[in-house]
CSV table of C-alpha atoms in Angstrom, one decimal:
chain,number,residue,atom,x,y,z
M,1,MET,CA,-7.4,4.3,2.2
M,2,PRO,CA,-5.1,4.2,5.0
M,3,LYS,CA,-1.2,4.6,3.9
M,4,ILE,CA,0.8,1.8,4.1
M,5,ASN,CA,3.9,1.8,7.0
M,6,ILE,CA,7.6,1.4,7.2
M,7,ALA,CA,7.5,-1.6,9.1
M,8,CYS,CA,5.2,-3.3,6.5
M,9,PHE,CA,7.4,-2.2,3.5
M,10,THR,CA,10.2,-3.3,4.9
M,11,LEU,CA,9.6,-6.9,6.1
M,12,LEU,CA,7.6,-7.6,3.2
M,13,LEU,CA,10.8,-6.6,1.2
M,14,PHE,CA,13.3,-9.0,3.3
M,15,LEU,CA,10.1,-11.6,2.4
M,16,PHE,CA,11.2,-11.1,-0.9
M,17,SER,CA,15.2,-11.2,-0.7
M,18,CYS,CA,15.8,-14.1,2.1
M,19,TYR,CA,15.2,-16.7,-0.7
M,20,SER,CA,18.0,-15.5,-3.7
M,21,LYS,CA,20.3,-14.7,-1.0
M,22,ALA,CA,20.2,-18.1,1.0
M,23,GLN,CA,21.1,-19.3,-2.9
M,24,THR,CA,24.3,-17.5,-2.8
M,25,GLU,CA,24.9,-17.9,0.9
M,26,ASN,CA,24.7,-20.9,2.0
M,27,LYS,CA,25.9,-20.0,5.3
M,28,ALA,CA,22.9,-18.0,6.6
M,29,THR,CA,21.6,-17.9,10.5
M,30,ASN,CA,18.5,-20.0,11.5
M,31,LYS,CA,16.5,-17.2,11.5
M,32,GLU,CA,17.1,-16.2,8.4
M,33,SER,CA,16.6,-20.3,6.9
M,34,HIS,CA,13.0,-19.8,8.7
M,35,SER,CA,12.1,-17.0,6.4
M,36,THR,CA,13.5,-18.4,3.4
M,37,ASP,CA,11.4,-22.1,3.9
M,38,LYS,CA,8.7,-20.0,4.4
M,39,GLY,CA,9.7,-16.9,1.3
M,40,SER,CA,10.9,-19.7,-1.2
M,41,ALA,CA,7.2,-20.5,-2.6
M,42,PHE,CA,6.5,-16.8,-2.4
M,43,LEU,CA,6.6,-16.1,-6.4
M,44,ASN,CA,5.3,-17.7,-9.5
M,45,PRO,CA,7.4,-17.4,-12.4
M,46,ASN,CA,5.1,-18.7,-15.1
M,47,LYS,CA,3.8,-16.5,-17.9
M,48,ALA,CA,1.0,-18.9,-18.8
M,49,ASP,CA,-0.9,-18.1,-15.2
M,50,CYS,CA,-0.9,-14.3,-15.9
M,51,ILE,CA,-4.7,-13.1,-15.7
M,52,SER,CA,-6.9,-11.9,-18.6
M,53,LEU,CA,-8.1,-8.4,-18.5
M,54,PRO,CA,-10.6,-6.2,-17.6
M,55,PHE,CA,-10.8,-8.2,-14.2
M,56,GLY,CA,-13.0,-7.1,-11.5
M,57,TYR,CA,-15.8,-5.3,-10.7
M,58,SER,CA,-16.4,-3.9,-13.9
M,59,ASP,CA,-19.9,-2.4,-13.2
M,60,LEU,CA,-18.5,0.5,-10.4
M,61,SER,CA,-20.2,3.4,-12.0
M,62,LYS,CA,-23.1,1.6,-10.6
M,63,ARG,CA,-22.6,0.7,-7.9
M,64,LYS,CA,-23.9,3.8,-5.6
M,65,THR,CA,-27.0,2.1,-3.4
M,66,VAL,CA,-26.6,0.2,-0.1
M,67,ASP,CA,-28.1,-2.9,-1.8
M,68,SER,CA,-26.5,-2.8,-5.5
M,69,ILE,CA,-23.1,-2.8,-2.9
M,70,LEU,CA,-24.4,-5.2,-0.8
M,71,SER,CA,-25.2,-7.4,-4.0
M,72,ALA,CA,-21.5,-7.3,-5.2
M,73,VAL,CA,-20.1,-8.1,-2.0
M,74,GLN,CA,-22.4,-11.0,-1.9
M,75,ASP,CA,-22.3,-11.8,-5.6
M,76,GLU,CA,-20.9,-15.9,-5.5
M,77,ASN,CA,-19.8,-15.6,-9.5
M,78,LYS,CA,-17.8,-12.7,-8.9
M,79,LEU,CA,-16.5,-14.3,-5.5
M,80,LYS,CA,-16.1,-17.7,-7.3
M,81,GLU,CA,-13.8,-15.5,-9.8
M,82,ILE,CA,-11.5,-13.7,-7.0
M,83,ASN,CA,-10.6,-17.3,-5.2
M,84,GLY,CA,-9.8,-18.2,-8.9
M,85,LEU,CA,-6.8,-16.4,-8.8
M,86,GLN,CA,-5.5,-19.4,-6.3
M,87,PHE,CA,-4.9,-18.1,-3.1
M,88,GLU,CA,-2.8,-21.0,-2.1
M,89,LYS,CA,0.9,-20.0,-0.8
M,90,LEU,CA,0.9,-18.8,2.9
M,91,ILE,CA,2.7,-16.5,4.4
M,92,GLN,CA,3.4,-16.8,7.9
M,93,LYS,CA,2.6,-14.1,10.1
M,94,ASP,CA,5.7,-13.7,12.0
M,95,LEU,CA,6.8,-12.5,8.8
M,96,VAL,CA,4.5,-10.3,7.6
M,97,LEU,CA,3.4,-6.6,9.5
M,98,LEU,CA,-0.3,-6.0,8.5
M,99,PRO,CA,-0.4,-2.9,7.0
M,100,GLU,CA,-4.0,-2.4,8.8
M,101,GLU,CA,-4.6,-4.4,11.8
M,102,TYR,CA,-8.3,-5.7,12.6
M,103,ASP,CA,-9.9,-3.5,14.9
M,104,VAL,CA,-11.6,-6.3,17.4
M,105,LEU,CA,-13.2,-5.5,20.9
M,106,LEU,CA,-15.3,-7.4,23.1
M,107,PRO,CA,-17.0,-9.9,23.4
M,108,PHE,CA,-14.8,-10.9,20.3
M,109,SER,CA,-11.5,-12.8,21.0
M,110,THR,CA,-8.9,-12.7,19.1
M,111,SER,CA,-8.1,-16.1,19.2
M,112,VAL,CA,-10.4,-17.3,17.5
M,113,ASN,CA,-9.9,-19.2,14.5
M,114,GLU,CA,-6.5,-18.8,15.6
M,115,LYS,CA,-5.2,-22.1,13.5
M,116,TYR,CA,-6.3,-20.5,10.2
M,117,ASN,CA,-3.1,-18.5,8.4
M,118,PRO,CA,-4.8,-15.6,7.1
M,119,ILE,CA,-1.8,-14.1,4.6
M,120,LYS,CA,-1.7,-16.0,0.7
M,121,ILE,CA,-0.3,-15.3,-2.3
M,122,ALA,CA,-2.3,-15.8,-5.6
M,123,SER,CA,-0.6,-18.4,-8.0
M,124,ARG,CA,-2.0,-16.7,-10.7
M,125,PHE,CA,-1.2,-12.9,-11.0
M,126,LEU,CA,-0.6,-9.6,-13.4
M,127,CYS,CA,2.2,-9.4,-15.8
M,128,TYR,CA,3.1,-5.5,-16.5
M,129,GLY,CA,5.7,-5.6,-18.6
M,130,ASP,CA,9.3,-5.9,-17.0
M,131,TYR,CA,6.6,-6.1,-13.5
M,132,SER,CA,4.6,-9.1,-12.2
M,133,VAL,CA,1.9,-7.6,-9.7
M,134,TYR,CA,1.2,-10.0,-7.5
M,135,PHE,CA,-2.3,-10.6,-5.3
M,136,MET,CA,-2.2,-11.0,-1.8
M,137,ALA,CA,-4.9,-11.6,0.4
M,138,VAL,CA,-5.5,-11.2,4.1
M,139,TYR,CA,-8.4,-13.3,5.7
M,140,ASN,CA,-10.3,-12.4,8.4
M,141,THR,CA,-10.5,-15.4,11.0
M,142,VAL,CA,-11.3,-14.0,13.8
M,143,ARG,CA,-14.6,-13.0,14.4
M,144,TYR,CA,-16.8,-15.7,12.2
M,145,ALA,CA,-16.6,-19.5,12.1
M,146,GLU,CA,-15.2,-19.2,8.4
M,147,PRO,CA,-12.5,-17.1,7.5
M,148,PHE,CA,-13.4,-14.8,4.4
M,149,ILE,CA,-11.1,-12.6,2.3
M,150,GLU,CA,-11.0,-9.3,4.0
M,151,LYS,CA,-8.4,-7.8,1.9
M,152,ILE,CA,-6.4,-7.7,-1.3
M,153,TYR,CA,-3.3,-5.9,-1.9
M,154,LEU,CA,-1.9,-5.8,-5.1
M,155,VAL,CA,1.9,-6.4,-5.0
M,156,SER,CA,4.2,-5.3,-7.6
M,157,THR,CA,7.3,-6.7,-8.3
M,158,LYS,CA,10.3,-7.2,-10.4
M,159,ASP,CA,13.1,-9.9,-10.7
M,160,GLY,CA,11.4,-10.9,-7.5
M,161,LYS,CA,11.9,-8.3,-5.3
M,162,LEU,CA,9.0,-5.6,-3.7
M,163,ILE,CA,8.5,-2.8,-5.3
M,164,ASP,CA,5.1,-1.1,-4.4
M,165,MET,CA,1.7,-2.3,-2.3
M,166,LYS,CA,-1.9,-0.9,-2.9
M,167,ARG,CA,-4.4,-1.7,-0.8
M,168,ILE,CA,-7.3,-2.9,-4.0
M,169,TYR,CA,-10.2,-4.8,-2.1
M,170,LEU,CA,-11.7,-4.9,1.3
M,171,ASN,CA,-15.1,-6.7,3.3
M,172,HIS,CA,-14.9,-5.5,6.8
M,173,GLN,CA,-17.7,-5.9,8.6
M,174,GLY,CA,-17.3,-3.7,11.7
M,175,GLU,CA,-19.8,-3.4,15.3
M,176,MET,CA,-23.5,-2.4,15.3
M,177,GLY,CA,-24.0,-3.9,11.8
M,178,PHE,CA,-21.3,-1.0,10.3
M,179,ALA,CA,-19.2,-1.9,7.4
M,180,SER,CA,-16.8,-0.3,5.0
M,181,TYR,CA,-16.1,-2.3,1.5
M,182,THR,CA,-14.0,-1.3,-1.2
M,183,LEU,CA,-14.2,-2.9,-5.2
M,184,PHE,CA,-12.0,-2.4,-7.7
M,185,ASN,CA,-11.7,-3.1,-11.3
M,186,ILE,CA,-8.4,-3.5,-14.0
M,187,ASP,CA,-9.1,-2.6,-17.1
M,188,LYS,CA,-7.2,-4.3,-20.7
M,189,ASN,CA,-5.1,-0.8,-20.0
M,190,LYS,CA,-4.1,-1.7,-16.6
M,191,ILE,CA,-5.3,1.4,-15.5
M,192,ILE,CA,-6.5,0.4,-11.8
M,193,ALA,CA,-10.6,2.0,-10.3
M,194,LEU,CA,-11.3,1.3,-6.9
M,195,GLN,CA,-14.3,2.6,-5.0
M,196,ASP,CA,-14.9,2.9,-1.5
M,197,TYR,CA,-18.4,2.9,0.0
M,198,GLU,CA,-18.9,2.8,4.0
M,199,LEU,CA,-22.6,1.8,6.2
M,200,THR,CA,-22.4,4.0,9.3
M,201,GLU,CA,-25.2,5.4,11.1
M,202,ASN,CA,-25.2,7.9,8.1
M,203,PRO,CA,-26.5,5.4,7.0
M,204,PHE,CA,-23.9,5.5,4.0
M,205,GLN,CA,-21.6,7.0,2.3
M,206,LEU,CA,-20.4,6.8,-1.5
M,207,LYS,CA,-16.6,7.6,-1.5
M,208,PRO,CA,-15.2,8.9,-4.7
M,209,LEU,CA,-14.0,6.9,-7.4
M,210,LYS,CA,-9.9,7.0,-7.8
M,211,LYS,CA,-7.9,5.4,-10.3
M,212,TYR,CA,-3.8,4.3,-10.1
M,213,GLN,CA,-1.3,3.6,-12.4
M,214,ILE,CA,2.0,1.5,-12.1
M,215,LEU,CA,4.7,3.9,-14.1
M,216,PRO,CA,7.6,2.5,-15.2
M,217,SER,CA,9.1,2.8,-11.7
M,218,GLY,CA,7.1,-0.1,-11.0
M,219,LYS,CA,5.3,2.6,-8.5
M,220,PHE,CA,1.4,2.5,-7.6
M,221,ALA,CA,0.2,6.7,-8.4
M,222,ARG,CA,-2.8,7.9,-8.8
M,223,TYR,CA,-4.3,8.3,-12.4
M,224,PHE,CA,-6.4,11.4,-13.5
M,225,ASP,CA,-9.1,10.6,-16.7
M,226,LYS,CA,-7.7,14.4,-18.2
M,227,ASP,CA,-5.0,16.7,-17.6
M,228,GLY,CA,-5.4,20.1,-16.0
M,229,PHE,CA,-6.1,21.6,-12.6
M,230,PHE,CA,-8.4,19.0,-10.3
M,231,LYS,CA,-9.9,20.1,-7.3
M,232,ASN,CA,-12.6,17.9,-5.0
M,233,ASN,CA,-13.8,18.0,-1.0
M,234,GLU,CA,-10.3,16.2,-0.2
M,235,GLU,CA,-7.3,17.4,-2.7
M,236,GLN,CA,-6.7,20.6,-5.3
M,237,GLY,CA,-3.9,20.1,-7.6
M,238,LEU,CA,-2.2,20.0,-10.7
M,239,VAL,CA,-3.0,17.3,-12.8
M,240,LYS,CA,-0.1,16.7,-16.1
M,241,ASN,CA,0.1,13.2,-18.0
M,242,HIS,CA,-2.6,11.8,-15.4
M,243,HIS,CA,-1.0,11.9,-12.7
M,244,LYS,CA,0.0,14.3,-10.0
M,245,GLU,CA,2.5,17.2,-10.2
M,246,GLY,CA,4.0,20.2,-8.4
M,247,LYS,CA,2.3,21.4,-4.9
M,248,TRP,CA,-1.1,19.7,-3.8
M,249,ILE,CA,-3.0,20.2,-0.3
M,250,GLU,CA,-4.9,17.7,1.0
M,251,THR,CA,-7.3,17.2,3.9
M,252,GLN,CA,-7.9,13.8,4.5
M,253,PRO,CA,-7.7,11.4,7.5
M,254,ASN,CA,-4.1,10.2,8.8
M,255,GLY,CA,-3.8,6.9,10.2
M,256,SER,CA,-0.1,7.1,10.5
M,257,LEU,CA,-0.3,8.9,14.0
M,258,ASP,CA,-0.4,6.7,17.4
M,259,VAL,CA,-3.0,9.0,19.4
M,260,GLN,CA,-1.8,8.0,22.1
M,261,LYS,CA,1.7,8.9,21.6
M,262,TYR,CA,0.8,12.1,20.1
M,263,PRO,CA,-2.0,13.4,22.0
M,264,ASP,CA,-1.5,16.7,20.5
M,265,PHE,CA,-3.2,14.7,17.3
M,266,THR,CA,-6.8,14.5,18.2
M,267,ASP,CA,-7.9,15.4,15.1
M,268,SER,CA,-8.0,11.9,12.9
M,269,TYR,CA,-7.9,14.5,9.8
M,270,THR,CA,-4.6,16.9,8.6
M,271,TYR,CA,-3.8,19.5,6.6
M,272,LEU,CA,-1.3,18.2,4.1
M,273,GLU,CA,1.3,20.4,1.7
M,274,ALA,CA,2.2,17.8,-0.8
M,275,GLU,CA,4.7,17.5,-3.9
M,276,TYR,CA,4.2,14.7,-6.5
M,277,LYS,CA,7.3,14.9,-9.6
M,278,ASN,CA,5.9,12.4,-12.0
M,279,GLY,CA,2.8,11.4,-9.9
M,280,LEU,CA,4.8,9.9,-6.9
M,281,PRO,CA,6.0,12.0,-3.6
M,282,ALA,CA,8.7,14.3,-3.7
M,283,GLY,CA,10.6,16.7,-1.5
M,284,THR,CA,9.4,17.7,2.1
M,285,TRP,CA,5.8,16.9,2.5
M,286,LYS,CA,3.9,19.1,5.4
M,287,PHE,CA,1.4,18.2,7.6
M,288,TYR,CA,-0.2,20.4,9.8
M,289,LYS,CA,-3.2,20.4,12.0
M,290,LEU,CA,-6.9,20.3,10.5
M,291,LEU,CA,-9.1,22.6,11.9
M,292,GLN,CA,-12.6,21.9,11.6
M,293,GLN,CA,-15.9,22.1,13.1
M,294,TYR,CA,-18.6,18.9,13.1
M,295,ASN,CA,-22.2,18.5,12.1
M,296,GLU,CA,-23.5,18.1,15.4
M,297,LYS,CA,-26.2,15.6,14.2
M,298,THR,CA,-23.9,13.4,11.4
M,299,GLY,CA,-20.8,14.1,13.7
M,300,GLU,CA,-19.3,14.4,9.5
M,301,PRO,CA,-16.6,17.7,9.4
M,302,LEU,CA,-18.0,20.7,7.9
M,303,LEU,CA,-15.8,20.9,4.8
M,304,ASN,CA,-16.7,25.0,4.4
M,305,THR,CA,-14.7,25.3,8.6
M,306,ARG,CA,-11.5,23.5,7.6
M,307,LYS,CA,-8.5,25.8,8.3
M,308,LYS,CA,-4.9,24.9,8.8
M,309,GLY,CA,-3.7,24.7,12.2
M,310,LEU,CA,0.2,24.4,13.9
M,311,LEU,CA,2.6,21.6,12.1
M,312,ILE,CA,2.4,18.1,13.1
M,313,TYR,CA,5.6,16.8,10.7
M,314,THR,CA,7.2,16.7,8.1
M,315,GLU,CA,8.1,13.8,5.6
M,316,THR,CA,11.1,14.0,3.1
M,317,TYR,CA,11.0,11.9,-0.2
M,318,ARG,CA,13.4,11.0,-3.1
M,319,GLU,CA,12.6,8.8,-6.1
M,320,GLY,CA,9.4,8.9,-4.6
M,321,ALA,CA,10.2,6.2,-1.1
M,322,LEU,CA,10.4,8.1,2.2
M,323,GLU,CA,13.5,9.2,3.5
M,324,LYS,CA,13.1,10.5,7.1
M,325,ARG,CA,10.0,11.5,9.1
M,326,GLU,CA,10.7,14.1,12.0
M,327,PHE,CA,8.0,15.3,14.1
M,328,HIS,CA,8.0,19.6,15.7
């Protein structure tokens, strides 16, 4: 799934902190005051509004066909349950840079339904020890007569400050009938299961189910049922205490690069040499061009042709946070 970009994280962090700052400093600028007004209703501290678990689509393992996916996405009872989170608190679009923008092509107009505010925070949330995990909905207000929830993020906070974010739900209607979906389930142990689906000319792709856990630091980390060596078509490495540990090789689509700005990056995939410590990114990550051939009929990559190409850029992490990115 696409990564959350640095700009999004920074802006959201500012949004969370501006209210408490304004309470103690009455000399804020007009811009800061404007942000305070929008951010003051952002968080709900009332523990009585914590949701009960499990929550979500508990039968993810049974959703393996197009019909079963569509029935889940269109299930009115499940939509009522999700809307029951009470997405009522607005976040102004000028205060939040969405990590994943719409891909709108002609003849659609980006001004359609512009009167609707597309981002809302739910009143009900997930209690997790010292943390509160909020549900943030992003509405599609562009293509359709009635706005609907296209994305839902889990937003981990502590003492009113943003710690991390993870997208858990997607209902993206693309061109020519193509669509992308993500369904989620949060079990009683607060393990978050995510299942991605793509309806394309293939015509249907069922992605591997992935699980996540909120660490003691408040960060989201991949969760594995079993320890030991793990390997699939996208990644391989050691699992320790249910989390990634040490060196990992990951060959996945990379949405972090602007192809126009970096024309040498002609493939959406990279070959990543990553390192983890207790489930979080650590040390220096090296992103290489992934050299691979494609099936002429389906357009899908041929896994047995994959090779590491030239180094594109590196990322340096400290305590799970990105410190710097350098291009080569």
